[in-house]
mmCIF file of C-alpha atoms in Angstrom:
data_model
loop_
_atom_site.group_PDB
_atom_site.id
_atom_site.type_symbol
_atom_site.label_atom_id
_atom_site.label_comp_id
_atom_site.label_asym_id
_atom_site.label_seq_id
_atom_site.Cartn_x
_atom_site.Cartn_y
_atom_site.Cartn_z
ATOM 1 C CA MET A 1 -57.488 22.323 6.264
ATOM 2 C CA ILE A 2 -54.925 24.526 7.960
ATOM 3 C CA ARG A 3 -54.701 22.127 10.871
ATOM 4 C CA VAL A 4 -54.096 19.185 8.515
ATOM 5 C CA ILE A 5 -51.298 21.141 6.801
ATOM 6 C CA SER A 6 -49.782 22.064 10.069
ATOM 7 C CA PHE A 7 -49.928 18.456 11.296
ATOM 8 C CA ILE A 8 -48.140 17.204 8.066
ATOM 9 C CA ALA A 9 -45.552 19.868 8.543
ATOM 10 C CA LEU A 10 -44.992 18.703 12.126
ATOM 11 C CA LEU A 11 -44.521 15.057 10.983
ATOM 12 C CA ALA A 12 -42.132 16.185 8.297
ATOM 13 C CA CYS A 13 -40.029 18.070 10.789
ATOM 14 C CA GLY A 14 -40.005 15.176 13.304
ATOM 15 C CA ALA A 15 -38.902 12.799 10.584
ATOM 16 C CA ALA A 16 -36.141 15.167 9.464
ATOM 17 C CA LEU A 17 -34.966 15.440 13.176
ATOM 18 C CA PHE A 18 -35.041 11.649 13.432
ATOM 19 C CA TRP A 19 -33.122 11.169 10.319
ATOM 20 C CA TRP A 20 -30.435 13.724 11.451
ATOM 21 C CA GLN A 21 -30.267 12.197 14.991
ATOM 22 C CA SER A 22 -29.987 8.645 13.537
ATOM 23 C CA GLY A 23 -26.763 9.833 11.787
ATOM 24 C CA GLU A 24 -27.756 8.564 8.290
ATOM 25 C CA ASP A 25 -27.108 12.030 6.839
ATOM 26 C CA ASP A 26 -23.620 12.401 7.870
ATOM 27 C CA SER A 27 -20.464 13.653 6.150
ATOM 28 C CA PHE A 28 -18.474 10.328 6.026
ATOM 29 C CA PRO A 29 -17.379 9.311 2.478
ATOM 30 C CA GLU A 30 -18.489 5.778 1.874
ATOM 31 C CA ASP A 31 -14.937 4.633 1.521
ATOM 32 C CA VAL A 32 -13.999 5.953 5.069
ATOM 33 C CA ARG A 33 -17.289 4.422 6.458
ATOM 34 C CA GLN A 34 -16.413 0.937 5.252
ATOM 35 C CA GLN A 35 -12.894 1.029 6.661
ATOM 36 C CA LEU A 36 -14.359 1.914 10.150
ATOM 37 C CA THR A 37 -17.253 -0.496 10.177
ATOM 38 C CA GLY A 38 -16.591 -3.372 12.459
ATOM 39 C CA ARG A 39 -13.118 -2.032 13.548
ATOM 40 C CA GLY A 40 -13.953 -2.263 17.327
ATOM 41 C CA ARG A 41 -11.716 0.238 19.204
ATOM 42 C CA VAL A 42 -10.984 3.211 17.103
ATOM 43 C CA LEU A 43 -8.672 6.071 18.349
ATOM 44 C CA VAL A 44 -10.333 9.277 17.127
ATOM 45 C CA LEU A 45 -8.212 12.456 16.474
ATOM 46 C CA GLY A 46 -11.256 14.724 16.318
ATOM 47 C CA ASP A 47 -14.785 14.412 17.622
ATOM 48 C CA PRO A 48 -15.431 11.071 19.264
ATOM 49 C CA ALA A 49 -19.265 11.452 18.297
ATOM 50 C CA LEU A 50 -18.179 10.839 14.665
ATOM 51 C CA LEU A 51 -18.337 7.131 15.359
ATOM 52 C CA GLN A 52 -21.745 7.095 16.640
ATOM 53 C CA THR A 53 -23.341 6.100 13.261
ATOM 54 C CA ILE A 54 -20.624 3.485 12.509
ATOM 55 C CA GLU A 55 -21.656 -0.120 13.227
ATOM 56 C CA GLY A 56 -19.103 -2.127 15.130
ATOM 57 C CA ALA A 57 -16.848 0.819 16.079
ATOM 58 C CA GLU A 58 -16.395 2.639 19.349
ATOM 59 C CA ALA A 59 -14.310 5.618 20.107
ATOM 60 C CA PHE A 60 -11.241 4.842 22.350
ATOM 61 C CA PRO A 61 -9.886 7.786 24.353
ATOM 62 C CA ALA A 62 -6.114 8.299 24.008
ATOM 63 C CA ASN A 63 -4.759 6.805 27.251
ATOM 64 C CA GLY A 64 -1.444 7.663 28.827
ATOM 65 C CA PRO A 65 0.916 5.653 26.579
ATOM 66 C CA ILE A 66 -0.932 6.623 23.431
ATOM 67 C CA GLU A 67 -1.231 10.298 24.299
ATOM 68 C CA GLU A 68 2.458 10.309 25.082
ATOM 69 C CA ALA A 69 3.360 8.611 21.788
ATOM 70 C CA LEU A 70 1.233 11.151 19.919
ATOM 71 C CA GLU A 71 3.261 14.047 21.306
ATOM 72 C CA GLY A 72 6.492 12.253 20.567
ATOM 73 C CA ILE A 73 8.315 11.616 17.306
ATOM 74 C CA ASP A 74 8.576 7.728 17.453
ATOM 75 C CA GLY A 75 6.084 6.200 15.106
ATOM 76 C CA GLU A 76 6.976 2.692 16.129
ATOM 77 C CA ALA A 77 6.200 3.605 19.848
ATOM 78 C CA PHE A 78 2.790 4.877 18.818
ATOM 79 C CA ALA A 79 1.938 1.738 16.782
ATOM 80 C CA ALA A 80 3.083 -0.341 19.702
ATOM 81 C CA ALA A 81 0.852 1.597 22.059
ATOM 82 C CA LEU A 82 -2.106 1.135 19.706
ATOM 83 C CA VAL A 83 -1.506 -2.689 19.659
ATOM 84 C CA ALA A 84 -1.054 -2.884 23.432
ATOM 85 C CA ALA A 85 -4.467 -1.165 23.913
ATOM 86 C CA ASN A 86 -6.148 -3.378 21.222
ATOM 87 C CA VAL A 87 -6.908 -0.282 19.063
ATOM 88 C CA GLU A 88 -7.547 -1.487 15.584
ATOM 89 C CA ALA A 89 -7.700 1.852 13.634
ATOM 90 C CA VAL A 90 -7.137 5.625 13.872
ATOM 91 C CA LEU A 91 -9.669 8.035 12.565
ATOM 92 C CA ILE A 92 -8.305 11.463 11.710
ATOM 93 C CA GLU A 93 -10.424 14.398 11.254
ATOM 94 C CA LYS A 94 -8.423 17.196 9.562
ATOM 95 C CA ALA A 95 -10.430 19.903 11.196
ATOM 96 C CA SER A 96 -9.220 18.798 14.484
ATOM 97 C CA GLY A 97 -6.043 20.617 14.473
ATOM 98 C CA SER A 98 -3.435 22.597 12.404
ATOM 99 C CA VAL A 99 -0.163 21.245 11.232
ATOM 100 C CA SER A 100 3.105 22.857 11.354
ATOM 101 C CA VAL A 101 5.706 22.448 8.395
ATOM 102 C CA PRO A 102 7.481 20.193 8.957
ATOM 103 C CA ALA A 103 5.316 18.226 11.285
ATOM 104 C CA ALA A 104 6.716 18.312 14.772
ATOM 105 C CA ASN A 105 5.281 15.018 16.241
ATOM 106 C CA VAL A 106 3.315 11.872 15.522
ATOM 107 C CA ARG A 107 -0.008 13.723 15.903
ATOM 108 C CA GLU A 108 0.882 16.296 13.378
ATOM 109 C CA ARG A 109 2.202 13.752 11.003
ATOM 110 C CA LEU A 110 -1.089 11.902 11.129
ATOM 111 C CA LEU A 111 -2.934 15.139 10.377
ATOM 112 C CA SER A 112 -0.737 15.633 7.275
ATOM 113 C CA TYR A 113 -1.361 11.946 6.139
ATOM 114 C CA ASP A 114 2.323 11.322 6.305
ATOM 115 C CA TYR A 115 4.024 7.988 5.477
ATOM 116 C CA PHE A 116 4.575 5.746 8.485
ATOM 117 C CA SER A 117 6.523 2.456 8.222
ATOM 118 C CA GLU A 118 4.495 1.088 11.211
ATOM 119 C CA LEU A 119 0.966 2.154 10.014
ATOM 120 C CA ARG A 120 -0.993 1.732 6.777
ATOM 121 C CA GLY A 121 -3.597 4.178 5.459
ATOM 122 C CA ARG A 122 -6.840 2.642 4.477
ATOM 123 C CA ALA A 123 -8.915 5.668 3.062
ATOM 124 C CA LEU A 124 -7.875 9.208 2.499
ATOM 125 C CA SER A 125 -10.184 12.184 1.902
ATOM 126 C CA PRO A 126 -9.766 15.931 2.505
ATOM 127 C CA GLU A 127 -11.711 15.741 5.735
ATOM 128 C CA PHE A 128 -10.947 12.274 7.111
ATOM 129 C CA ALA A 129 -8.325 9.562 7.015
ATOM 130 C CA VAL A 130 -8.241 6.023 8.455
ATOM 131 C CA TYR A 131 -4.900 4.330 9.446
ATOM 132 C CA VAL A 132 -4.387 0.831 10.931
ATOM 133 C CA PRO A 133 -1.279 -0.869 12.312
ATOM 134 C CA SER A 134 0.904 -2.357 9.669
ATOM 135 C CA LEU A 135 0.760 -6.126 9.038
ATOM 136 C CA ALA A 136 4.379 -6.218 7.895
ATOM 137 C CA SER A 137 5.591 -7.640 11.223
ATOM 138 C CA LEU A 138 7.484 -10.775 10.060
ATOM 139 C CA ARG A 139 9.954 -12.120 12.531
ATOM 140 C CA THR A 140 13.785 -11.910 12.024
ATOM 141 C CA ASP A 141 14.048 -15.534 11.117
ATOM 142 C CA ALA A 142 11.171 -15.202 8.447
ATOM 143 C CA ARG A 143 12.976 -12.282 6.943
ATOM 144 C CA ALA A 144 16.188 -14.306 6.436
ATOM 145 C CA VAL A 145 14.082 -17.308 5.182
ATOM 146 C CA SER A 146 12.367 -15.281 2.499
ATOM 147 C CA ALA A 147 15.493 -14.205 0.671
ATOM 148 C CA ARG A 148 17.104 -17.639 0.919
ATOM 149 C CA ILE A 149 13.890 -19.370 -0.471
ATOM 150 C CA ALA A 150 13.753 -16.909 -3.330
ATOM 151 C CA ARG A 151 17.361 -17.455 -4.252
ATOM 152 C CA GLY A 152 16.846 -21.203 -4.212
ATOM 153 C CA ILE A 153 13.882 -20.855 -6.634
ATOM 154 C CA LEU A 154 15.903 -18.667 -8.944
ATOM 155 C CA GLU A 155 18.699 -21.290 -8.963
ATOM 156 C CA GLY A 156 16.033 -23.769 -10.216
ATOM 157 C CA LYS A 157 15.222 -25.596 -7.037
ATOM 158 C CA GLU A 158 11.739 -26.803 -6.176
ATOM 159 C CA PRO A 159 9.870 -24.443 -3.904
ATOM 160 C CA PRO A 160 9.472 -25.771 -0.310
ATOM 161 C CA ARG A 161 5.948 -26.897 0.680
ATOM 162 C CA ILE A 162 3.936 -24.026 2.186
ATOM 163 C CA GLY A 163 3.725 -25.868 5.541
ATOM 164 C CA ARG A 164 7.439 -25.634 5.732
ATOM 165 C CA PHE A 165 7.453 -21.830 5.877
ATOM 166 C CA PRO A 166 7.448 -19.991 9.205
ATOM 167 C CA MET A 167 3.949 -19.313 10.520
ATOM 168 C CA SER A 168 4.242 -15.578 10.146
ATOM 169 C CA MET A 169 4.707 -16.189 6.360
ATOM 170 C CA ARG A 170 1.739 -18.578 6.111
ATOM 171 C CA GLU A 171 -0.824 -16.344 7.757
ATOM 172 C CA ILE A 172 -3.847 -15.861 5.423
ATOM 173 C CA GLU A 173 -3.904 -12.180 4.168
ATOM 174 C CA SER A 174 -4.028 -10.546 0.816
ATOM 175 C CA VAL A 175 -0.313 -9.407 0.136
ATOM 176 C CA GLU A 176 1.894 -8.594 -2.716
ATOM 177 C CA VAL A 177 5.626 -9.605 -2.789
ATOM 178 C CA MET A 178 8.243 -8.269 -4.980
ATOM 179 C CA VAL A 179 11.551 -10.162 -6.002
ATOM 180 C CA LEU A 180 14.212 -7.847 -7.215
ATOM 181 C CA LEU A 181 17.682 -8.770 -8.625
ATOM 182 C CA ARG A 182 20.464 -6.149 -8.411
ATOM 183 C CA ASP A 183 23.856 -6.082 -10.083
ATOM 184 C CA ARG A 184 26.262 -3.893 -8.093
ATOM 185 C CA GLY A 185 23.331 -1.807 -6.791
ATOM 186 C CA ARG A 186 21.594 -1.381 -10.150
ATOM 187 C CA PRO A 187 18.242 -3.107 -10.529
ATOM 188 C CA ARG A 188 18.272 -5.670 -13.392
ATOM 189 C CA LEU A 189 14.927 -7.392 -13.098
ATOM 190 C CA TRP A 190 12.020 -7.493 -10.765
ATOM 191 C CA ARG A 191 8.694 -9.271 -10.576
ATOM 192 C CA SER A 192 5.818 -8.942 -8.109
ATOM 193 C CA ALA A 193 2.959 -11.288 -7.376
ATOM 194 C CA ARG A 194 -0.240 -11.128 -5.266
ATOM 195 C CA GLY A 195 -1.199 -14.084 -3.078
ATOM 196 C CA SER A 196 -3.132 -15.161 -0.082
ATOM 197 C CA SER A 197 -0.049 -15.270 2.139
ATOM 198 C CA VAL A 198 3.602 -13.992 1.981
ATOM 199 C CA ALA A 199 4.729 -17.592 1.367
ATOM 200 C CA ARG A 200 2.557 -18.166 -1.721
ATOM 201 C CA ALA A 201 3.293 -14.706 -3.217
ATOM 202 C CA LEU A 202 7.028 -15.190 -2.658
ATOM 203 C CA VAL A 203 6.960 -18.478 -4.617
ATOM 204 C CA THR A 204 4.977 -17.166 -7.496
ATOM 205 C CA ALA A 205 7.079 -13.916 -7.818
ATOM 206 C CA SER A 206 10.316 -15.919 -7.699
ATOM 207 C CA THR A 207 9.196 -18.484 -10.275
ATOM 208 C CA VAL A 208 7.924 -15.829 -12.676
ATOM 209 C CA ALA A 209 11.248 -13.840 -12.258
ATOM 210 C CA ARG A 210 13.252 -16.902 -13.114
ATOM 211 C CA GLN A 211 11.031 -17.488 -16.253
ATOM 212 C CA ARG A 212 11.419 -13.823 -17.435
ATOM 213 C CA TRP A 213 15.221 -13.949 -17.067
ATOM 214 C CA THR A 214 15.366 -17.114 -19.140
ATOM 215 C CA GLU A 215 13.305 -15.303 -21.861
ATOM 216 C CA ARG A 216 15.629 -12.266 -21.753
ATOM 217 C CA GLN A 217 18.925 -13.842 -20.935
ATOM 218 C CA GLU A 218 20.847 -12.597 -23.905
ATOM 219 C CA ALA A 219 19.848 -8.900 -23.097
ATOM 220 C CA LEU A 220 20.391 -9.518 -19.371
ATOM 221 C CA GLY A 221 24.071 -10.667 -19.741
ATOM 222 C CA GLY A 222 23.679 -14.493 -19.957
ATOM 223 C CA PRO A 223 22.030 -17.475 -18.372
ATOM 224 C CA LEU A 224 20.761 -16.863 -14.828
ATOM 225 C CA SER A 225 22.837 -19.905 -13.646
ATOM 226 C CA VAL A 226 25.949 -17.917 -14.615
ATOM 227 C CA ARG A 227 24.801 -14.499 -13.435
ATOM 228 C CA LEU A 228 22.907 -15.273 -10.249
ATOM 229 C CA PRO A 229 26.006 -15.844 -7.996
ATOM 230 C CA PHE A 230 26.962 -12.200 -8.798
ATOM 231 C CA LEU A 231 23.519 -10.762 -8.062
ATOM 232 C CA ASP A 232 21.927 -9.645 -4.881
ATOM 233 C CA VAL A 233 18.261 -10.801 -4.443
ATOM 234 C CA GLU A 234 16.057 -8.478 -2.506
ATOM 235 C CA ILE A 235 12.516 -9.336 -1.172
ATOM 236 C CA SER A 236 9.942 -6.552 -0.373
ATOM 237 C CA LEU A 237 6.318 -6.378 0.454
ATOM 238 C CA LEU A 238 4.343 -4.056 -1.486
ATOM 239 C CA GLU A 239 1.418 -2.543 0.448
ATOM 240 C CA GLU A 240 -1.401 -0.036 -0.122
ATOM 241 C CA ASP A 241 -1.122 2.944 1.951
ATOM 242 C CA GLY A 242 -4.703 4.458 1.524
ATOM 243 C CA THR A 243 -7.288 4.659 -1.241
ATOM 244 C CA LEU A 244 -7.785 8.314 -2.502
ATOM 245 C CA VAL A 245 -11.404 9.329 -2.030
ATOM 246 C CA SER A 246 -10.724 12.677 -3.588
ATOM 247 C CA ARG A 247 -9.082 13.080 -6.989
ATOM 248 C CA SER A 248 -8.439 16.815 -6.953
ATOM 249 C CA GLU A 249 -4.948 17.615 -7.987
ATOM 250 C CA SER A 250 -4.274 19.764 -4.803
ATOM 251 C CA PHE A 251 -5.397 16.870 -2.526
ATOM 252 C CA ILE A 252 -3.263 14.170 -4.390
ATOM 253 C CA GLU A 253 -0.180 16.463 -4.160
ATOM 254 C CA SER A 254 -0.713 16.914 -0.465
ATOM 255 C CA VAL A 255 -0.970 13.357 0.575
ATOM 256 C CA PHE A 256 2.100 11.812 -1.218
ATOM 257 C CA HIS A 257 5.307 11.923 0.879
ATOM 258 C CA GLU A 258 8.717 10.444 0.709
ATOM 259 C CA GLY A 259 8.145 6.627 0.896
ATOM 260 C CA HIS A 260 5.072 6.637 -1.252
ATOM 261 C CA GLY A 261 4.648 5.500 -4.921
ATOM 262 C CA VAL A 262 1.775 6.392 -7.146
ATOM 263 C CA ALA A 263 -0.548 3.470 -8.117
ATOM 264 C CA TYR A 264 -4.022 2.820 -9.515
ATOM 265 C CA ALA A 265 -6.145 -0.235 -9.940
ATOM 266 C CA GLN A 266 -8.613 -1.154 -12.658
ATOM 267 C CA PRO A 267 -10.637 -4.285 -13.324
ATOM 268 C CA GLY A 268 -8.165 -7.191 -13.989
ATOM 269 C CA ALA A 269 -4.970 -5.114 -13.527
ATOM 270 C CA TRP A 270 -3.048 -2.790 -11.208
ATOM 271 C CA ARG A 271 -0.220 -0.434 -12.136
ATOM 272 C CA TYR A 272 2.245 1.558 -10.069
ATOM 273 C CA LEU A 273 5.650 3.274 -9.732
ATOM 274 C CA LEU A 274 7.855 2.291 -6.826
ATOM 275 C CA PRO A 275 8.629 5.144 -4.464
ATOM 276 C CA ASP A 276 12.080 5.845 -6.102
ATOM 277 C CA ALA A 277 10.525 5.741 -9.644
ATOM 278 C CA THR A 278 7.786 8.152 -8.438
ATOM 279 C CA ARG A 279 10.353 10.684 -7.354
ATOM 280 C CA GLU A 280 12.296 10.425 -10.497
ATOM 281 C CA ALA A 281 9.344 10.433 -12.831
ATOM 282 C CA GLY A 282 7.385 13.213 -11.074
ATOM 283 C CA GLY A 283 10.247 15.354 -9.911
ATOM 284 C CA GLY A 284 8.485 15.886 -6.566
ATOM 285 C CA SER A 285 5.065 16.087 -8.071
ATOM 286 C CA ALA A 286 2.649 13.136 -7.615
ATOM 287 C CA ILE A 287 0.384 14.448 -10.383
ATOM 288 C CA ALA A 288 3.365 14.480 -12.821
ATOM 289 C CA ALA A 289 4.216 10.881 -11.831
ATOM 290 C CA TYR A 290 0.697 9.792 -12.265
ATOM 291 C CA ARG A 291 0.688 11.275 -15.718
ATOM 292 C CA ASP A 292 3.900 9.361 -16.436
ATOM 293 C CA LEU A 293 2.375 6.180 -15.310
ATOM 294 C CA PHE A 294 -0.698 6.902 -17.452
ATOM 295 C CA SER A 295 1.554 7.366 -20.493
ATOM 296 C CA ASN A 296 3.374 4.071 -19.895
ATOM 297 C CA ASN A 297 0.108 2.258 -19.817
ATOM 298 C CA ALA A 298 -1.614 3.845 -22.846
ATOM 299 C CA LEU A 299 -3.967 5.990 -20.882
ATOM 300 C CA GLU A 300 -4.608 9.761 -21.397
ATOM 301 C CA ALA A 301 -2.596 12.131 -19.279
ATOM 302 C CA GLU A 302 -5.854 13.427 -17.676
ATOM 303 C CA SER A 303 -7.286 10.122 -16.601
ATOM 304 C CA PHE A 304 -7.958 11.128 -12.912
ATOM 305 C CA GLU A 305 -11.751 11.212 -13.228
ATOM 306 C CA ARG A 306 -12.161 7.853 -14.946
ATOM 307 C CA PRO A 307 -14.661 5.929 -12.686
ATOM 308 C CA GLU A 308 -13.242 2.515 -13.319
ATOM 309 C CA LEU A 309 -9.813 3.502 -11.739
ATOM 310 C CA ARG A 310 -9.160 3.342 -8.032
ATOM 311 C CA PHE A 311 -6.169 5.528 -7.001
ATOM 312 C CA TYR A 312 -3.975 4.598 -3.996
ATOM 313 C CA ARG A 313 -0.607 5.133 -2.370
ATOM 314 C CA LEU A 314 1.988 2.426 -2.598
ATOM 315 C CA THR A 315 4.691 1.627 -0.021
ATOM 316 C CA THR A 316 7.478 -0.941 0.032
ATOM 317 C CA THR A 317 8.651 -2.780 3.169
ATOM 318 C CA PRO A 318 11.893 -4.714 2.846
ATOM 319 C CA LEU A 319 11.584 -8.314 4.054
ATOM 320 C CA GLY A 320 15.019 -9.685 3.338
ATOM 321 C CA THR A 321 18.194 -9.607 1.168
ATOM 322 C CA SER A 322 20.426 -12.398 -0.036
ATOM 323 C CA SER A 323 23.823 -10.872 -1.055
ATOM 324 C CA ALA A 324 25.716 -12.111 -4.129
ATOM 325 C CA PRO A 325 27.679 -15.106 -2.962
ATOM 326 C CA LEU A 326 30.597 -14.298 -5.226
ATOM 327 C CA GLY A 327 30.420 -10.616 -4.823
ATOM 328 C CA PRO A 328 30.095 -8.138 -7.710
ATOM 329 C CA GLY A 329 30.602 -9.830 -11.070
ATOM 330 C CA PRO A 330 32.177 -8.522 -14.363
ATOM 331 C CA ASP A 331 30.543 -5.552 -15.842
ATOM 332 C CA ARG A 332 28.716 -7.245 -18.752
ATOM 333 C CA LEU A 333 25.736 -4.984 -18.881
ATOM 334 C CA SER A 334 25.183 -1.399 -20.027
ATOM 335 C CA PRO A 335 23.051 0.809 -17.793
ATOM 336 C CA ASN A 336 20.167 0.309 -20.258
ATOM 337 C CA ASP A 337 20.272 -3.540 -20.113
ATOM 338 C CA PHE A 338 17.680 -4.336 -17.557
ATOM 339 C CA ASP A 339 14.142 -5.468 -17.404
ATOM 340 C CA LEU A 340 11.911 -3.250 -15.288
ATOM 341 C CA ASP A 341 9.014 -2.880 -17.625
ATOM 342 C CA GLU A 342 6.030 -1.684 -15.677
ATOM 343 C CA ASP A 343 3.651 -3.332 -18.114
ATOM 344 C CA ASP A 344 4.651 -6.860 -17.469
ATOM 345 C CA ALA A 345 6.061 -6.740 -13.977
ATOM 346 C CA LEU A 346 2.897 -7.752 -12.278
ATOM 347 C CA VAL A 347 1.452 -11.226 -11.871
ATOM 348 C CA ASP A 348 -2.220 -11.841 -12.145
ATOM 349 C CA PRO A 349 -3.269 -14.064 -9.282
ATOM 350 C CA ALA A 350 -5.831 -15.700 -11.577
ATOM 351 C CA ASN A 351 -3.068 -16.717 -13.937
ATOM 352 C CA PRO A 352 0.080 -16.575 -11.927
ATOM 353 C CA ALA A 353 2.282 -18.268 -14.580
ATOM 354 C CA ALA A 354 1.886 -15.146 -16.728
ATOM 355 C CA PRO A 355 2.200 -11.462 -16.382
ATOM 356 C CA THR A 356 -0.934 -9.239 -16.464
ATOM 357 C CA PRO A 357 -1.784 -7.995 -19.945
#
């Protein structure tokens, strides 16, 4: 009997050892694991063995140009070095080094989960983070085209066929484009739309912005046909910069930097504050900005643990500007006469003709 028990215990120990060696019992949050799976070459700031259990991902050692860029301060040079080496993602292990305040170089900025215009976060946890090179790499000609097309749609012209857009704007990717109208620097109306390409999202956002101005033209200073020559039209790409795996207040405060807006998604809708609005609403606190966003959307102030909500950081990337052809117009509007309602500024891709409820 004792021999049988010993044999069973030996089998159990062997199974446990196999389980541990197979990597199934690892410390990766599922969100982080999903973002690494199938990525190919991954630069690891930490232990390269972390990728042994990730299917379709292999650790890529920092070569000369990448190592040099990590120790420098130029985020663009670092992103360019990643692209040149065909590195598709960066895995950051927070335990891999300390961070000075403020961060002294690209490596320390990555360890502090900083904002990079050239990189986008995918998943952020207290222990790990995943960044990838940004997709907002439209050519100069495409940037000029985006603003010109938006102004034409706002004027009432028919949108060009998608095939007429530059290739960089037709590439299939899930994106969100914002169209904003400014009057002497003051935002008057904006609308954003999600689409399967920059071109499609731009057309939808411009069309809905024109419709909204028509609905509110008395409050916005008159018909758009009269006001538009005096308004700047700005086009921006709205991008996610990392899903928050942890919802602790201390973690949330630590990962929001200048250039980030607070955001959350729920089934059928997504809500956010742009980076400038986040700073204004939160006074430097991401938690306070989130609570303001909750209040604006009829949620309780302490909604951080609601399982149906996904929290993420938002960034804006300017794509182009069409300056007012006739320059600043007469001051017809008071500072309060604008249409920036967070509740109806978003367009549902399933029903692009109407704002989300």
